PDB file of C-alpha atoms in Angstrom:
ATOM      1  CA  PRO A 192      -0.115  -0.113   0.061  1.00 49.00           C
ATOM      2  CA  VAL A 193       0.960   3.651  -0.683  1.00 52.00           C
ATOM      3  CA  GLY A 194       2.138   5.183   2.440  1.00 54.00           C
ATOM      4  CA  ALA A 195       3.408   1.934   4.063  1.00 55.00           C
ATOM      5  CA  MET A 196       6.283   1.971   6.650  1.00 58.00           C
ATOM      6  CA  GLY A 197       8.568  -0.581   7.559  1.00 58.00           C
ATOM      7  CA  ALA A 198      11.500  -1.077  10.062  1.00 58.00           C
ATOM      8  CA  ILE A 199      14.849  -2.883   9.555  1.00 56.00           C
ATOM      9  CA  LEU A 200      17.026  -3.812  12.092  1.00 58.00           C
ATOM     10  CA  ILE A 201      20.875  -2.202  11.748  1.00 60.00           C
ATOM     11  CA  THR A 202      23.397  -2.961  14.070  1.00 60.00           C
ATOM     12  CA  SER A 203      26.707  -1.169  14.888  1.00 60.00           C
ATOM     13  CA  ARG A 204      29.304  -1.449  17.374  1.00 57.00           C
ATOM     14  CA  GLU A 205      30.023   2.114  17.010  1.00 59.00           C
ATOM     15  CA  TYR A 206      27.243   4.729  18.252  1.00 56.00           C
ATOM     16  CA  TYR A 207      28.592   7.471  15.597  1.00 56.00           C
ATOM     17  CA  ASN A 208      27.187   5.652  12.972  1.00 56.00           C
ATOM     18  CA  PHE A 209      23.626   6.291  14.106  1.00 57.00           C
ATOM     19  CA  ALA A 210      24.093   9.744  16.276  1.00 58.00           C
ATOM     20  CA  LYS A 211      23.797  12.470  13.897  1.00 59.00           C
ATOM     21  CA  ASP A 212      21.196  10.977  11.447  1.00 62.00           C
ATOM     22  CA  GLU A 213      17.915  12.560  12.689  1.00 64.00           C
ATOM     23  CA  SER A 214      15.852  10.312  10.152  1.00 64.00           C
ATOM     24  CA  ARG A 215      17.017   6.938  12.010  1.00 62.00           C
ATOM     25  CA  LYS A 216      15.333   6.331  15.415  1.00 64.00           C
ATOM     26  CA  GLY A 217      16.048   3.478  17.205  1.00 63.00           C
ATOM     27  CA  ASP A 218      17.450   2.020  20.826  1.00 66.00           C
ATOM     28  CA  THR A 219      20.683   0.991  22.228  1.00 68.00           C
ATOM     29  CA  VAL A 220      20.736  -2.435  23.436  1.00 70.00           C
ATOM     30  CA  LYS A 221      23.395  -2.941  25.925  1.00 81.00           C
ATOM     31  CA  PRO A 222      25.502  -6.520  25.324  1.00 89.00           C
ATOM     32  CA  PHE A 223      24.418  -9.478  27.783  1.00 93.00           C
ATOM     33  CA  THR A 224      26.257 -10.640  30.729  1.00 95.00           C
ATOM     34  CA  GLU A 225      27.802 -13.883  30.913  1.00 95.00           C
ATOM     35  CA  ASN A 226      24.630 -15.137  32.568  1.00 96.00           C
ATOM     36  CA  GLN A 227      22.399 -13.608  30.165  1.00 96.00           C
ATOM     37  CA  SER A 228      24.178 -15.148  27.237  1.00 96.00           C
ATOM     38  CA  TRP A 229      24.174 -18.513  28.738  1.00 97.00           C
ATOM     39  CA  GLU A 230      20.047 -18.266  29.285  1.00 97.00           C
ATOM     40  CA  LEU A 231      20.048 -17.043  25.778  1.00 96.00           C
ATOM     41  CA  LEU A 232      22.128 -19.519  24.426  1.00 97.00           C
ATOM     42  CA  LEU A 233      19.753 -22.440  26.040  1.00 97.00           C
ATOM     43  CA  LYS A 234      16.563 -20.987  25.166  1.00 97.00           C
ATOM     44  CA  LEU A 235      17.274 -20.591  21.357  1.00 96.00           C
ATOM     45  CA  LEU A 236      18.827 -24.702  21.561  1.00 96.00           C
ATOM     46  CA  GLY A 237      15.645 -25.425  22.768  1.00 95.00           C
ATOM     47  CA  GLU A 238      13.518 -27.122  25.620  1.00 96.00           C
ATOM     48  CA  ASP A 239      15.425 -30.092  26.282  1.00 95.00           C
ATOM     49  CA  TRP A 240      18.913 -28.142  26.380  1.00 96.00           C
ATOM     50  CA  GLU A 241      17.032 -25.725  29.408  1.00 96.00           C
ATOM     51  CA  LYS A 242      15.803 -29.160  31.334  1.00 97.00           C
ATOM     52  CA  ALA A 243      19.117 -30.476  31.186  1.00 97.00           C
ATOM     53  CA  ASP A 244      20.320 -27.071  32.542  1.00 97.00           C
ATOM     54  CA  ARG A 245      18.124 -27.085  35.320  1.00 96.00           C
ATOM     55  CA  GLU A 246      18.767 -30.959  36.124  1.00 97.00           C
ATOM     56  CA  GLY A 247      22.703 -30.213  35.705  1.00 96.00           C
ATOM     57  CA  THR A 248      22.761 -33.089  33.233  1.00 97.00           C
ATOM     58  CA  ILE A 249      24.743 -30.977  30.493  1.00 97.00           C
ATOM     59  CA  ALA A 250      28.217 -32.817  30.154  1.00 97.00           C
ATOM     60  CA  GLN A 251      30.935 -30.443  31.687  1.00 97.00           C
ATOM     61  CA  SER A 252      32.546 -30.001  28.455  1.00 96.00           C
ATOM     62  CA  GLU A 253      29.753 -28.761  26.672  1.00 97.00           C
ATOM     63  CA  VAL A 254      29.171 -26.107  29.333  1.00 97.00           C
ATOM     64  CA  ILE A 255      32.915 -25.153  29.526  1.00 97.00           C
ATOM     65  CA  ALA A 256      32.768 -24.788  25.792  1.00 97.00           C
ATOM     66  CA  ALA A 257      29.607 -22.987  25.340  1.00 97.00           C
ATOM     67  CA  LYS A 258      30.747 -20.288  27.910  1.00 96.00           C
ATOM     68  CA  LYS A 259      34.427 -20.144  26.218  1.00 97.00           C
ATOM     69  CA  PHE A 260      32.707 -19.569  22.626  1.00 97.00           C
ATOM     70  CA  LEU A 261      30.079 -17.328  24.268  1.00 97.00           C
ATOM     71  CA  SER A 262      32.875 -14.836  26.096  1.00 96.00           C
ATOM     72  CA  GLN A 263      34.403 -14.463  22.597  1.00 95.00           C
ATOM     73  CA  LEU A 264      31.191 -13.479  21.575  1.00 95.00           C
ATOM     74  CA  GLU A 265      31.100 -10.451  23.751  1.00 93.00           C
ATOM     75  CA  GLY A 266      27.545 -10.661  25.014  1.00 92.00           C
ATOM     76  CA  LEU A 267      26.551 -10.075  21.661  1.00 92.00           C
ATOM     77  CA  ALA A 268      22.448 -11.099  21.053  1.00 91.00           C
ATOM     78  CA  LEU A 269      22.826 -11.513  17.249  1.00 90.00           C
ATOM     79  CA  ALA A 270      26.162 -13.488  17.497  1.00 93.00           C
ATOM     80  CA  VAL A 271      24.808 -15.925  20.395  1.00 95.00           C
ATOM     81  CA  ARG A 272      21.805 -16.704  18.097  1.00 95.00           C
ATOM     82  CA  GLN A 273      23.913 -17.258  15.162  1.00 93.00           C
ATOM     83  CA  ALA A 274      26.078 -19.567  17.535  1.00 95.00           C
ATOM     84  CA  ALA A 275      22.742 -21.586  18.335  1.00 95.00           C
ATOM     85  CA  VAL A 276      22.104 -22.140  15.048  1.00 93.00           C
ATOM     86  CA  MET A 277      25.547 -23.383  14.237  1.00 93.00           C
ATOM     87  CA  ILE A 278      25.483 -25.516  17.332  1.00 94.00           C
ATOM     88  CA  LYS A 279      22.024 -27.075  16.211  1.00 93.00           C
ATOM     89  CA  ASP A 280      23.558 -27.806  12.514  1.00 91.00           C
ATOM     90  CA  PRO A 281      26.163 -30.424  12.580  1.00 88.00           C
ATOM     91  CA  ASN A 282      26.639 -29.488   8.710  1.00 86.00           C
ATOM     92  CA  ILE A 283      27.983 -25.799   9.925  1.00 87.00           C
ATOM     93  CA  GLY A 284      29.425 -26.890  13.271  1.00 83.00           C
ATOM     94  CA  GLY A 285      29.579 -30.228  14.487  1.00 83.00           C
ATOM     95  CA  PRO A 286      27.535 -32.915  16.572  1.00 88.00           C
ATOM     96  CA  THR A 287      28.398 -31.398  19.825  1.00 93.00           C
ATOM     97  CA  ILE A 288      29.272 -27.860  21.183  1.00 96.00           C
ATOM     98  CA  ALA A 289      32.990 -28.547  21.779  1.00 96.00           C
ATOM     99  CA  LYS A 290      33.214 -29.893  18.596  1.00 95.00           C
ATOM    100  CA  THR A 291      31.400 -26.699  17.247  1.00 95.00           C
ATOM    101  CA  TYR A 292      33.793 -24.718  19.420  1.00 96.00           C
ATOM    102  CA  GLU A 293      37.025 -26.657  18.282  1.00 95.00           C
ATOM    103  CA  LYS A 294      35.134 -25.849  14.310  1.00 94.00           C
ATOM    104  CA  PHE A 295      35.495 -22.053  15.340  1.00 95.00           C
ATOM    105  CA  LYS A 296      38.639 -21.907  17.282  1.00 95.00           C
ATOM    106  CA  GLU A 297      40.505 -23.327  13.831  1.00 95.00           C
ATOM    107  CA  ARG A 298      38.035 -20.927  11.663  1.00 94.00           C
ATOM    108  CA  MET A 299      39.747 -18.098  13.709  1.00 94.00           C
ATOM    109  CA  ARG A 300      42.932 -19.249  13.113  1.00 94.00           C
ATOM    110  CA  THR A 301      42.844 -19.461   9.443  1.00 93.00           C
ATOM    111  CA  LEU A 302      40.644 -16.238   8.553  1.00 91.00           C
ATOM    112  CA  PRO A 303      41.964 -14.549   5.973  1.00 88.00           C
ATOM    113  CA  PRO A 304      43.455 -11.041   6.537  1.00 86.00           C
ATOM    114  CA  ARG A 305      41.340  -8.423   6.031  1.00 83.00           C
ATOM    115  CA  HIS A 306      42.871  -5.695   3.533  1.00 81.00           C
ATOM    116  CA  SER A 307      41.892  -2.536   5.027  1.00 81.00           C
ATOM    117  CA  SER A 308      43.260  -2.945   8.397  1.00 83.00           C
ATOM    118  CA  ARG A 309      43.712  -5.420  10.734  1.00 86.00           C
ATOM    119  CA  ARG A 310      41.090  -7.065  13.302  1.00 86.00           C
ATOM    120  CA  SER A 311      40.847  -6.740  16.661  1.00 84.00           C
ATOM    121  CA  ALA A 312      39.947  -9.660  18.787  1.00 85.00           C
ATOM    122  CA  SER A 313      36.128  -8.944  18.803  1.00 86.00           C
ATOM    123  CA  GLU A 314      36.528  -8.692  14.948  1.00 89.00           C
ATOM    124  CA  ILE A 315      38.077 -11.977  14.586  1.00 91.00           C
ATOM    125  CA  ALA A 316      35.272 -13.922  16.976  1.00 92.00           C
ATOM    126  CA  LEU A 317      32.375 -12.317  14.833  1.00 91.00           C
ATOM    127  CA  ASP A 318      33.959 -12.494  11.239  1.00 91.00           C
ATOM    128  CA  SER A 319      34.989 -16.107  11.907  1.00 93.00           C
ATOM    129  CA  LEU A 320      31.191 -16.768  13.223  1.00 93.00           C
ATOM    130  CA  TRP A 321      29.710 -15.486   9.903  1.00 89.00           C
ATOM    131  CA  ASP A 322      32.144 -16.802   7.922  1.00 90.00           C
ATOM    132  CA  MET A 323      31.154 -20.153   9.023  1.00 91.00           C
ATOM    133  CA  THR A 324      27.826 -19.532   8.524  1.00 87.00           C
ATOM    134  CA  PHE A 325      28.087 -17.869   5.318  1.00 85.00           C
ATOM    135  CA  SER A 326      30.004 -20.909   4.111  1.00 85.00           C
ATOM    136  CA  ALA A 327      27.254 -23.270   4.737  1.00 85.00           C
ATOM    137  CA  LEU A 328      24.914 -21.471   2.324  1.00 85.00           C
ATOM    138  CA  GLY A 329      24.307 -22.356  -1.214  1.00 87.00           C
ATOM    139  CA  SER A 330      26.242 -20.418  -4.086  1.00 88.00           C
ATOM    140  CA  HIS A 331      22.726 -18.575  -5.058  1.00 91.00           C
ATOM    141  CA  ALA A 332      22.279 -17.195  -1.864  1.00 88.00           C
ATOM    142  CA  ARG A 333      25.946 -16.397  -1.383  1.00 84.00           C
ATOM    143  CA  THR A 334      25.711 -14.306  -4.914  1.00 88.00           C
ATOM    144  CA  LEU A 335      22.546 -12.832  -3.686  1.00 88.00           C
ATOM    145  CA  LEU A 336      24.152 -11.439  -0.283  1.00 82.00           C
ATOM    146  CA  SER A 337      27.273 -10.382  -2.382  1.00 82.00           C
ATOM    147  CA  VAL A 338      24.795  -8.330  -4.417  1.00 85.00           C
ATOM    148  CA  PHE A 339      22.895  -7.016  -1.467  1.00 82.00           C
ATOM    149  CA  SER A 340      26.255  -5.840   0.370  1.00 76.00           C
ATOM    150  CA  TRP A 341      26.749  -2.909  -2.684  1.00 79.00           C
ATOM    151  CA  LEU A 342      23.210  -1.297  -1.784  1.00 77.00           C
ATOM    152  CA  SER A 343      23.253   1.604   0.134  1.00 62.00           C
ATOM    153  CA  PRO A 344      21.465   1.903   3.531  1.00 61.00           C
ATOM    154  CA  GLY A 345      20.713   5.772   2.631  1.00 56.00           C
ATOM    155  CA  ARG A 346      17.525   7.064   1.200  1.00 49.00           C
ATOM    156  CA  PHE A 347      16.624   6.253  -2.748  1.00 45.00           C
TER     157      PHE A 347
END
């Protein structure tokens, strides 16, 4: 319909990207604490994981791997969500959290350098997370994303 309004979620670790743009309105979402990240991960993994956590039946190796993984994601909710997707899909990560975390650490070690500047520790973690996810996409999906990456977020 004519005049329909929409919304889009734009994330940035740099507030100045949006601070002086009067046409954009939004809220700042603070990173989660370690406990909040853990609770979100369990919720995203499903009721079986939440129940196992309440009962204390999650293998210690899984808890340790998950918490190390989450600490590298620095409480960013979208990254925690993507980590849950990877954990649930053995084609992206592995059959366990520990195996998924091992693949993640390997990807961090083998990530090609950026051309423009060196990555910070948090950028290495996030780039590795997204690289693993994008690598699992089909060729058509990757092509579509590469076209979208050229579009300007400005007004048309």
